[in-house]
Coordinates of C-alpha atoms in Angstrom, one line a residue:
Chain A
M1 CA 30.8 93.0 144.9
R2 CA 27.3 93.5 146.4
V3 CA 28.4 94.2 150.0
L4 CA 30.7 96.9 148.7
A5 CA 28.0 98.4 146.5
V6 CA 25.6 98.7 149.5
A7 CA 28.5 100.0 151.8
R8 CA 29.5 102.6 149.3
N9 CA 26.0 103.9 149.0
T10 CA 25.5 103.9 152.8
F11 CA 28.6 106.0 153.2
R12 CA 27.6 108.4 150.4
E13 CA 24.2 108.9 152.0
A14 CA 25.5 109.4 155.5
V15 CA 28.2 111.9 154.4
R16 CA 25.4 114.0 153.0
D17 CA 23.4 113.9 156.3
K18 CA 23.4 117.4 157.9
V19 CA 23.2 115.9 161.4
L20 CA 26.7 114.6 161.0
Y21 CA 28.1 118.1 160.6
V22 CA 26.1 119.5 163.5
L23 CA 27.6 116.7 165.7
L24 CA 31.1 117.3 164.4
L25 CA 30.8 121.0 165.2
F26 CA 29.7 120.2 168.7
A27 CA 32.6 117.7 169.0
A28 CA 35.1 120.4 167.9
A29 CA 33.5 122.9 170.4
A30 CA 33.9 120.3 173.2
I31 CA 37.6 119.7 172.2
F32 CA 38.5 123.4 172.2
G33 CA 36.3 124.0 175.3
S34 CA 38.3 121.4 177.3
K35 CA 41.0 124.1 177.8
A36 CA 38.6 126.0 180.0
L37 CA 38.5 123.1 182.4
G38 CA 42.3 122.9 182.2
W39 CA 42.6 126.4 183.7
I40 CA 40.8 125.2 186.8
S41 CA 43.5 122.6 187.6
I42 CA 46.9 124.4 187.6
G43 CA 49.6 122.6 185.7
Q44 CA 47.3 119.9 184.6
D45 CA 45.8 121.6 181.5
I46 CA 47.4 119.3 178.8
K47 CA 46.2 116.2 180.7
I48 CA 42.7 117.6 181.0
V49 CA 42.7 118.6 177.3
K50 CA 43.8 115.1 176.3
D51 CA 41.3 113.4 178.6
L52 CA 38.3 115.5 177.6
S53 CA 39.2 115.5 173.9
L54 CA 39.3 111.7 173.8
A55 CA 36.0 111.7 175.8
A56 CA 34.5 114.0 173.2
V57 CA 35.7 111.7 170.3
S58 CA 34.0 108.8 172.1
V59 CA 30.7 110.5 173.0
F60 CA 30.2 112.2 169.6
G61 CA 31.2 109.1 167.8
V62 CA 28.6 107.1 169.8
L63 CA 26.0 109.8 169.1
I64 CA 26.7 109.5 165.3
A65 CA 26.6 105.7 165.5
I66 CA 23.2 106.0 167.3
F67 CA 21.6 108.6 165.1
V68 CA 22.7 107.1 161.8
G69 CA 22.9 103.4 162.9
T70 CA 19.5 103.0 164.4
N71 CA 17.9 104.5 161.3
L72 CA 20.0 102.5 158.8
V73 CA 17.8 99.6 157.9
Y74 CA 14.6 101.1 159.3
K75 CA 14.8 104.0 156.9
E76 CA 15.2 101.7 153.9
I77 CA 12.0 99.9 154.9
D78 CA 10.1 103.0 155.7
K79 CA 11.1 104.8 152.5
R80 CA 10.6 101.6 150.5
T81 CA 14.0 101.8 148.8
I82 CA 14.5 98.3 150.2
Y83 CA 12.0 96.7 147.8
T84 CA 14.1 97.2 144.7
I85 CA 17.2 96.1 146.5
L86 CA 16.2 92.8 148.2
C87 CA 14.5 91.6 145.1
R88 CA 18.0 91.3 143.5
P89 CA 19.9 88.1 143.5
M90 CA 21.6 88.9 146.8
H91 CA 21.6 87.4 150.3
R92 CA 19.9 89.5 153.0
W93 CA 23.1 89.2 155.1
E94 CA 25.0 91.0 152.4
F95 CA 22.6 93.9 152.7
I96 CA 23.1 94.0 156.6
L97 CA 26.8 93.7 156.2
G98 CA 27.0 96.4 153.5
K99 CA 24.9 98.8 155.6
Y100 CA 27.2 98.1 158.6
A101 CA 30.4 98.5 156.6
G102 CA 29.3 101.8 155.1
L103 CA 28.7 103.2 158.5
A104 CA 31.9 101.7 159.9
A105 CA 33.8 103.5 157.1
L106 CA 32.0 106.8 157.9
L107 CA 32.9 106.4 161.6
A108 CA 36.5 105.7 160.7
L109 CA 36.6 109.0 158.8
V110 CA 34.8 110.9 161.6
T111 CA 37.0 109.5 164.3
A112 CA 40.1 110.3 162.4
V113 CA 38.9 113.9 161.8
M114 CA 38.0 114.4 165.5
A115 CA 41.2 112.7 166.7
A116 CA 43.3 114.9 164.3
V117 CA 41.7 118.1 165.6
A118 CA 42.3 116.9 169.2
A119 CA 46.0 116.0 168.4
V120 CA 46.7 119.3 166.7
Y121 CA 45.1 121.2 169.5
V122 CA 47.3 119.3 172.1
V123 CA 50.4 120.0 170.1
V124 CA 49.5 123.7 169.7
L125 CA 49.0 124.0 173.5
G126 CA 52.6 122.7 173.9
G127 CA 51.7 119.1 174.8
R128 CA 53.4 115.9 173.5
L129 CA 51.6 113.1 171.8
D130 CA 52.7 109.5 172.5
V131 CA 51.6 106.1 171.2
T132 CA 49.1 105.7 174.0
F133 CA 47.0 108.6 172.7
F134 CA 46.7 106.8 169.3
Q135 CA 46.0 103.5 171.0
A136 CA 43.2 105.2 172.9
V137 CA 41.8 106.5 169.6
L138 CA 42.0 103.0 168.1
L139 CA 40.1 101.5 171.0
I140 CA 37.4 104.3 170.9
Y141 CA 36.9 103.4 167.2
W142 CA 36.7 99.7 168.1
Q143 CA 34.1 100.4 170.7
L144 CA 32.1 102.4 168.0
L145 CA 32.2 99.3 165.8
L146 CA 30.6 97.3 168.5
I147 CA 28.0 100.0 169.3
T148 CA 27.2 100.3 165.6
A149 CA 26.7 96.6 165.2
L150 CA 24.1 96.8 168.1
A151 CA 22.5 99.8 166.4
V152 CA 22.2 98.0 163.1
L153 CA 20.7 94.9 164.7
L154 CA 18.1 97.1 166.4
S155 CA 17.4 99.1 163.3
A156 CA 16.5 95.8 161.6
V157 CA 14.0 94.8 164.2
T158 CA 12.6 97.9 165.9
S159 CA 11.9 101.6 165.6
P160 CA 14.8 104.1 165.6
I161 CA 13.6 105.7 168.9
L162 CA 13.5 102.5 170.9
G163 CA 16.7 101.4 169.2
A164 CA 18.4 104.7 170.2
I165 CA 17.3 104.3 173.8
I166 CA 18.6 100.8 174.0
V167 CA 21.9 101.6 172.4
F168 CA 22.5 104.6 174.6
S169 CA 21.6 102.7 177.7
T170 CA 24.0 100.0 176.7
Y171 CA 26.7 102.6 176.2
V172 CA 26.2 104.0 179.6
V173 CA 25.7 100.7 181.4
G174 CA 28.5 99.1 179.4
H175 CA 31.0 101.6 181.0
A176 CA 29.9 100.6 184.5
T177 CA 29.2 96.8 184.3
S178 CA 30.9 96.3 187.7
I179 CA 27.8 97.6 189.4
F180 CA 26.1 94.3 188.4
T181 CA 28.7 92.2 190.3
E182 CA 29.7 94.4 193.2
L183 CA 26.4 94.1 195.0
P184 CA 25.8 94.5 198.7
P185 CA 25.7 91.3 200.7
Q186 CA 22.0 91.4 201.2
F187 CA 21.6 90.4 197.5
D188 CA 23.4 87.1 198.1
G189 CA 21.4 84.1 196.9
T190 CA 18.5 86.3 195.6
F191 CA 16.9 86.0 192.2
S192 CA 17.7 89.6 191.5
K193 CA 21.4 88.8 191.9
R194 CA 21.2 86.0 189.3
V195 CA 19.4 88.3 186.9
L196 CA 21.9 91.1 187.3
E197 CA 24.8 88.6 186.9
A198 CA 23.2 87.4 183.7
V199 CA 23.0 91.0 182.5
Y200 CA 26.7 91.4 183.4
Y201 CA 27.6 88.6 181.0
I202 CA 25.3 89.8 178.2
I203 CA 26.2 93.5 178.2
P204 CA 29.6 94.2 176.7
N205 CA 32.2 95.6 179.1
L206 CA 32.9 98.9 177.3
S207 CA 35.5 100.0 180.0
N208 CA 37.8 97.5 178.3
F209 CA 38.1 100.0 175.5
D210 CA 38.7 102.9 177.8
I211 CA 42.4 103.8 178.2
R212 CA 41.8 107.6 178.3
A213 CA 43.3 108.0 181.8
E214 CA 46.5 106.3 180.6
A215 CA 46.6 108.4 177.4
A216 CA 46.1 111.6 179.4
N217 CA 48.9 110.7 181.9
G218 CA 51.2 109.3 179.2
V219 CA 51.2 105.9 180.9
P220 CA 52.2 103.2 178.3
V221 CA 49.6 100.4 177.6
A222 CA 50.9 97.0 176.7
P223 CA 50.2 96.1 173.0
G224 CA 49.0 92.8 174.2
Y225 CA 46.2 94.5 176.1
V226 CA 45.2 96.5 173.0
L227 CA 45.1 93.3 171.0
W228 CA 43.0 91.5 173.6
A229 CA 40.5 94.4 173.6
I230 CA 40.3 94.3 169.8
A231 CA 39.6 90.6 169.9
Y232 CA 37.0 91.1 172.6
G233 CA 35.2 93.8 170.5
A234 CA 35.5 91.7 167.3
V235 CA 33.8 88.7 168.9
Y236 CA 30.9 90.8 170.3
T237 CA 30.5 92.7 166.9
A238 CA 30.5 89.4 164.9
V239 CA 27.8 87.9 167.2
L240 CA 25.7 91.0 167.0
L241 CA 25.9 91.1 163.2
T242 CA 25.1 87.4 163.0
I243 CA 22.0 87.9 165.1
A244 CA 21.1 91.0 162.9
S245 CA 21.4 88.9 159.7
L246 CA 19.4 86.0 161.2
A247 CA 16.6 88.4 162.5
F248 CA 16.5 90.0 159.0
Q249 CA 16.6 86.8 157.1
D250 CA 12.9 86.0 157.1
K251 CA 11.5 89.5 158.0
D252 CA 8.6 90.7 155.9
V253 CA 9.4 94.0 154.3
Chain B
M1 CA 7.9 75.2 132.1
D2 CA 5.7 78.0 133.4
A3 CA 7.2 81.5 133.7
I4 CA 5.4 82.0 137.0
A5 CA 3.5 79.4 139.1
T6 CA 2.1 79.5 142.6
R7 CA 0.6 76.6 144.5
N8 CA -1.8 77.2 147.3
L9 CA -0.1 80.4 148.2
T10 CA -1.4 81.7 151.5
K11 CA -0.4 84.7 153.6
V12 CA -1.7 85.4 157.0
Y13 CA -0.5 88.6 158.7
R14 CA -0.2 88.1 162.5
G15 CA -2.6 90.2 164.4
H16 CA -1.5 92.9 166.8
I17 CA -3.0 93.7 170.2
G18 CA -6.8 94.2 169.7
R19 CA -6.7 93.0 166.1
G20 CA -7.0 89.5 164.8
A21 CA -4.8 87.9 162.2
V22 CA -5.6 89.0 158.6
R23 CA -5.7 86.4 155.8
S24 CA -4.4 88.5 152.9
L25 CA -4.0 85.7 150.4
D26 CA -5.9 82.5 150.4
S27 CA -4.7 79.4 148.5
L28 CA -3.7 81.2 145.4
T29 CA -2.9 78.8 142.6
L30 CA -1.8 80.5 139.4
T31 CA 0.2 79.7 136.3
I32 CA 1.5 82.1 133.7
A33 CA 3.1 80.8 130.5
P34 CA 6.3 82.3 129.0
N35 CA 5.8 85.4 127.0
E36 CA 2.3 86.0 128.3
V37 CA 1.1 89.5 129.4
F38 CA -0.9 88.7 132.4
G39 CA -3.2 91.3 134.1
F40 CA -3.7 90.8 137.8
L41 CA -6.9 92.6 138.9
G42 CA -8.5 93.3 142.2
R43 CA -9.7 96.1 144.4
N44 CA -7.5 97.7 147.0
G45 CA -6.6 95.2 149.7
A46 CA -7.5 92.2 147.6
G47 CA -4.0 90.7 147.9
K48 CA -2.3 91.8 144.7
T49 CA 0.7 93.5 146.2
T50 CA 1.0 90.6 148.8
T51 CA 1.3 88.1 145.9
I52 CA 3.8 90.3 144.1
K53 CA 5.9 90.7 147.2
I54 CA 6.0 86.9 147.8
L55 CA 7.1 86.4 144.2
C56 CA 9.9 88.9 144.7
S57 CA 10.9 87.4 148.0
L58 CA 10.0 90.4 150.1
L59 CA 7.4 88.5 152.0
R60 CA 7.4 84.9 153.1
A61 CA 4.3 82.9 152.4
T62 CA 2.6 81.4 155.4
T63 CA 2.0 78.3 153.4
G64 CA 2.3 77.3 149.7
E65 CA 5.0 77.7 147.1
A66 CA 5.9 80.1 144.4
F67 CA 8.1 79.5 141.3
V68 CA 9.6 81.7 138.7
M69 CA 11.2 80.1 135.6
G70 CA 10.7 76.8 137.4
Q71 CA 12.7 77.7 140.5
D72 CA 11.5 78.3 144.0
T73 CA 11.3 82.1 144.6
R74 CA 13.0 81.7 148.0
R75 CA 16.2 80.8 146.2
R76 CA 18.6 83.7 145.7
D77 CA 19.5 82.8 142.1
T78 CA 15.8 82.7 141.1
R79 CA 15.7 86.5 141.5
K80 CA 18.1 86.8 138.5
H81 CA 15.1 86.1 136.3
I82 CA 12.9 88.8 137.9
G83 CA 12.6 92.5 137.2
Y84 CA 10.4 94.2 139.7
L85 CA 8.7 97.6 139.6
P86 CA 7.0 98.4 142.9
E87 CA 4.0 100.7 143.0
N88 CA 5.4 104.3 143.3
P89 CA 9.0 103.2 143.2
Y90 CA 11.4 104.9 145.5
F91 CA 15.1 105.2 144.9
Y92 CA 18.0 106.9 146.7
E93 CA 17.2 110.6 146.3
Y94 CA 20.9 111.7 146.2
L95 CA 21.8 109.5 143.2
N96 CA 21.2 110.4 139.6
P97 CA 19.8 107.8 137.1
R98 CA 23.2 106.8 135.9
E99 CA 24.5 106.1 139.4
T100 CA 21.2 104.4 140.3
L101 CA 21.4 101.9 137.4
D102 CA 25.1 101.3 138.2
F103 CA 24.2 100.5 141.8
Y104 CA 21.5 98.0 140.8
G105 CA 23.8 96.5 138.1
E106 CA 26.3 95.9 140.8
L107 CA 23.7 94.2 143.0
H108 CA 22.7 92.1 140.0
G109 CA 26.3 90.9 139.8
L110 CA 27.2 92.7 136.6
T111 CA 30.8 93.7 135.8
R112 CA 31.8 97.3 135.2
A113 CA 31.8 96.8 131.4
E114 CA 28.4 95.1 131.5
R115 CA 27.0 97.9 133.7
A116 CA 28.2 100.5 131.2
A117 CA 26.5 98.5 128.4
E118 CA 23.3 98.3 130.4
W119 CA 23.3 102.1 130.8
D120 CA 23.5 102.6 127.1
R121 CA 20.8 100.1 126.4
L122 CA 18.3 101.3 129.0
A123 CA 19.1 105.1 128.6
D124 CA 18.1 104.7 125.0
L125 CA 15.0 102.5 125.7
L126 CA 13.6 104.8 128.4
D127 CA 14.9 108.1 127.2
L128 CA 17.1 108.8 130.2
R129 CA 20.0 110.6 128.6
D130 CA 18.6 114.1 129.2
I131 CA 18.2 113.5 132.9
A132 CA 21.3 111.3 133.4
G133 CA 23.0 113.8 135.7
Q134 CA 20.0 115.0 137.6
R135 CA 19.4 113.8 141.2
V136 CA 16.3 111.7 141.7
R137 CA 15.1 114.1 144.4
G138 CA 13.6 116.5 141.9
F139 CA 12.0 113.9 139.6
S140 CA 8.3 114.0 138.6
K141 CA 6.1 110.9 138.9
G142 CA 6.6 110.1 135.2
M143 CA 10.4 110.4 135.4
R144 CA 10.5 108.1 138.4
Q145 CA 8.4 105.5 136.7
R146 CA 10.7 105.6 133.7
L147 CA 13.7 105.1 136.0
G148 CA 11.8 102.4 137.8
F149 CA 11.3 100.6 134.6
A150 CA 15.0 100.9 133.7
V151 CA 15.9 99.5 137.2
A152 CA 13.5 96.6 136.7
L153 CA 15.2 95.8 133.3
V154 CA 18.8 95.9 134.7
G155 CA 20.3 92.5 133.9
N156 CA 17.7 91.7 131.2
P157 CA 15.4 89.5 133.3
H158 CA 12.9 87.1 131.6
V159 CA 10.0 87.9 133.9
L160 CA 8.8 91.4 134.7
I161 CA 6.6 91.9 137.7
L162 CA 5.0 95.3 137.7
D163 CA 2.8 96.6 140.6
E164 CA 0.3 99.2 139.3
P165 CA 2.7 100.5 136.7
M166 CA 0.2 103.0 135.4
S167 CA -1.1 104.4 138.7
G168 CA -0.8 108.2 139.0
L169 CA 0.5 108.7 135.4
D170 CA -1.0 111.1 132.9
P171 CA -2.5 109.8 129.7
L172 CA 0.8 110.3 127.9
G173 CA 2.7 108.4 130.6
R174 CA 0.2 105.6 130.5
R175 CA 0.6 105.3 126.8
L176 CA 4.4 105.1 127.1
I177 CA 4.1 102.3 129.6
R178 CA 1.6 100.5 127.5
E179 CA 3.8 100.7 124.5
L180 CA 6.8 99.6 126.5
I181 CA 5.0 96.5 127.8
L182 CA 4.0 95.6 124.3
L183 CA 7.6 96.1 123.1
L184 CA 8.9 93.9 125.9
H185 CA 6.3 91.3 125.1
G186 CA 7.6 91.4 121.5
Q187 CA 11.1 90.7 122.9
G188 CA 9.8 87.5 124.5
K189 CA 9.5 88.7 128.1
T190 CA 6.8 87.5 130.4
I191 CA 4.9 90.3 132.0
F192 CA 2.8 90.1 135.1
F193 CA 1.2 93.3 136.2
S194 CA -1.5 94.5 138.6
S195 CA -3.7 97.4 137.7
H196 CA -6.7 99.3 138.5
V197 CA -7.0 100.8 135.0
L198 CA -9.1 98.2 133.4
G199 CA -9.1 99.9 130.0
D200 CA -5.3 99.5 129.9
V201 CA -5.5 95.9 130.9
E202 CA -8.0 95.2 128.2
Q203 CA -5.7 96.7 125.6
I204 CA -2.5 94.8 126.4
C205 CA -3.2 91.6 128.3
S206 CA -3.6 88.2 126.8
R207 CA -4.9 86.7 130.1
V208 CA -6.2 88.1 133.3
G209 CA -6.8 86.9 136.9
I210 CA -9.2 88.5 139.3
L211 CA -8.5 88.4 143.0
V212 CA -11.4 89.1 145.4
K213 CA -10.6 89.2 149.1
G214 CA -7.4 87.1 148.7
K215 CA -9.0 84.5 146.5
L216 CA -8.6 84.0 142.8
T217 CA -12.1 84.0 141.5
T218 CA -11.2 84.0 137.8
Q219 CA -8.3 83.4 135.5
G220 CA -8.4 83.0 131.7
R221 CA -8.1 84.5 128.3
L222 CA -9.9 87.8 127.9
D223 CA -11.8 86.7 124.9
E224 CA -13.0 83.6 126.7
L225 CA -14.0 85.4 129.9
L226 CA -15.8 88.3 128.4
N227 CA -19.2 87.8 127.0
R228 CA -18.4 88.8 123.5
R229 CA -22.0 88.5 122.3
V230 CA -23.5 91.8 121.4
N231 CA -25.6 92.9 124.4
R232 CA -27.1 96.0 122.8
V233 CA -26.9 98.0 119.6
E234 CA -27.0 101.8 119.5
I235 CA -28.3 103.3 116.3
I236 CA -28.1 107.0 115.6
A237 CA -30.4 108.3 112.9
A238 CA -31.1 111.7 111.4
G239 CA -33.7 113.2 109.0
L240 CA -36.6 111.1 110.2
S241 CA -40.1 112.6 110.1
E242 CA -42.0 112.5 113.5
P243 CA -44.3 109.7 112.6
A244 CA -41.4 107.6 111.2
A245 CA -39.4 108.3 114.3
A246 CA -42.3 107.2 116.5
A247 CA -42.7 104.0 114.5
V248 CA -39.0 103.2 114.8
A249 CA -39.1 104.0 118.6
A250 CA -41.9 101.6 119.0
R251 CA -39.7 98.8 117.8
S252 CA -36.7 99.8 120.0
D253 CA -35.9 99.2 123.6
G254 CA -34.9 102.8 124.4
V255 CA -34.6 106.2 122.7
R256 CA -32.9 109.5 123.4
E257 CA -32.1 112.6 121.5
S258 CA -28.8 114.4 120.9
E259 CA -27.3 117.0 118.5
Q260 CA -26.3 114.1 116.3
G261 CA -29.9 112.8 116.0
R262 CA -32.1 110.2 117.6
H263 CA -30.4 107.4 119.4
F264 CA -32.3 104.1 119.3
F265 CA -31.2 101.2 121.6
V266 CA -32.0 97.7 120.5
N267 CA -31.1 94.7 122.6
D268 CA -30.8 92.2 119.8
L269 CA -28.5 92.3 116.7
D270 CA -31.1 91.0 114.2
A271 CA -33.8 93.3 115.5
A272 CA -31.3 96.2 115.3
N273 CA -30.6 95.4 111.6
A274 CA -34.4 95.4 110.9
V275 CA -34.7 98.8 112.7
A276 CA -31.8 100.2 110.6
A277 CA -33.5 99.0 107.4
D278 CA -36.8 100.8 108.6
I279 CA -34.9 104.0 109.1
L280 CA -33.4 103.9 105.6
Q281 CA -36.8 103.0 104.1
S282 CA -38.5 105.9 105.9
G283 CA -36.0 108.3 104.2
G284 CA -33.8 108.8 107.3
T285 CA -30.0 108.7 107.4
L286 CA -28.0 106.2 109.4
V287 CA -25.4 108.2 111.3
E288 CA -24.0 105.4 113.5
F289 CA -24.6 101.7 114.1
T290 CA -22.7 100.5 117.2
P291 CA -22.9 97.0 118.6
I292 CA -22.1 97.2 122.4
R293 CA -20.2 94.3 123.9
E294 CA -19.3 93.6 127.6
S295 CA -16.2 95.4 128.7
L296 CA -13.7 94.2 131.2
E297 CA -14.9 96.8 133.6
E298 CA -18.5 95.4 133.4
Y299 CA -17.1 91.9 133.8
F300 CA -15.0 93.0 136.8
M301 CA -18.0 94.6 138.5
R302 CA -20.1 91.5 137.8
E303 CA -17.4 89.4 139.4
Q304 CA -17.2 91.6 142.5
E305 CA -21.0 91.5 142.9
T306 CA -21.2 87.7 142.5
V307 CA -18.6 87.2 145.3
S308 CA -19.9 89.8 147.7

C-alpha cells in the first residue's frame, strides 16, 4: 500500500535524525529536573514531578512535531526526492497522508518513551500512578497529532521557518483561547472583537487536551470527556489534512 | 496511437514582486511514435525540463494538453506507463539500492514477489549487485545515474522520459547510458530524452525536436533535417614536389600543413575528385580523403542563430 510505503520511509528517516535524540535528552533532563522544583514545595514533590513531567512530554513532543513536521514535505521538494515519487501512479493525497502517518508513528514512539521515563521516575520517587496519568498522556499525544497535521499542511505550502513560527504560535495561543472571548467591555461592538472572535473559532482550543492538573492531583477524569476531546482533535486533524491535500493537489513541484 | 503527444502546451510561471510572469513553454505541439528514440534539444532555460515535468505530472500546464499512451497525463493511471529519470536524480540517502527499488516498486503498486523479481531483473541490467547494500549517501554520480535508471525502469513502463541522462558523466558512463538506451529501444520502449551532448543525440536518436525560448522550432528525422550534402572535402596528401603542391593549392579553396602532409580543402565533391587525381598524377600519395557533412551541432547553432 502506497501510504504505508511513504509512512514507513518517513518514520525511518526521522528516527535517524539527530535532532530527535537531542530533544529526547532535553526532555529526560526536564523530567529528572522536575524533582528540584518539588523540593521547594514541601510535601508536594510527587505532584510537581507528575505535572512537570507531563508538561515536558507535551512541550518536547510539540518541538519534535514542529522541527520534523514543518520540514516534512518542504524537504522532499527542496532535495528533489519528490520528483521520482509523485511521477508514480499515486494520488498526491496518499503522499501527504503517508508523510503524516510516518511522523504520527514516530511521535507515538517518542511520547511512549518520554511517558515511560516519567512514569518510572514517579514510581521510583514513591508516587502512585493512576489511570488519569495515562489519560493525560493519551490526550497529549492526541494534541500532537493535531499540531502535526498543521505542521504538514504548512510544510506543503510554505517555508519551514514560517511554518514553525505559525505552529508554535498556534500551540501557545491554542492553550489560551479564552483571551479572545473574555475581552474588556470597551471592545463591545467593535470590529476588533469580531475578528478576535473569528480567530477563537478557527484556532483549536488545545486546553481541551490538557488534564495535567487532574493527573498531578489524582483527580479522575470521566472517560466521556476523554472521548469527546479525542473526537474534537480528530475532526480538526481531518480538516487540516484535507486542506493540506487540496493545497498540494495542483502544486507545481 | 502516439506514445507521447502534446497539444498547444503552454506554461506561464506567475511573476513575483518586481518580476513579471515568465512564459517558459509556448504552444508546444509534439508527437512521438511508439518505439521512437526522440532527442529533445535546446539551450538552458529553453523549456525542456518544464515539458518533461508536465509529462510527468509534476507541473500543471497553464493551457494545452499532454498525453502518454493515449491517456491524459493528469490521470493517475497514465503514470503507470512512464519511467522518469530527472536530471541529477536524488534518492533517500539513508536507503541502499535494494531498499530504494523496493520502495518505488511499492509506490508502483507491485506485490512483494513482483518487487523481488524487479530487483533481480534491474540489478542484473544495471549491475547493482555489488552496491546492493551500500547507502546512497556515498554514491558517485555514475552510481546514482545507474540507480536512477533502475528506478525509472521499475514496473517496466512503455515510455521512458530522461532529463539530461548524460550530463556530468565521464565518457565511460555516457557510453553505458547510450548502450542502455539502444538496448531499451530494442525491447520496444519509447525513449524521450533531453540532452546538451549533441554528439550523443546524433548517435542514438531517430528523431529530434529543437526548442528555442519555449517554442518548438524544428522536429523531424535527423537524416531529413541535416543537410547531408557534402559541404567540403578535406584531402591530405604527402610526397608532392613544391611546384606540384602549388598547382594543387591553386585549385583548392584552402590549404594548411601538418605532420601528416598537406591538407587541401575543396568545397565541391567533383572538384575534390579532380584534385585527388592531380595529386596522384603528380606522384603524390593520398593519405586521406574526407567528405565533411553538416553535423547536428552545426545545425543546432544555425537554428539558434536563425531564431535570435
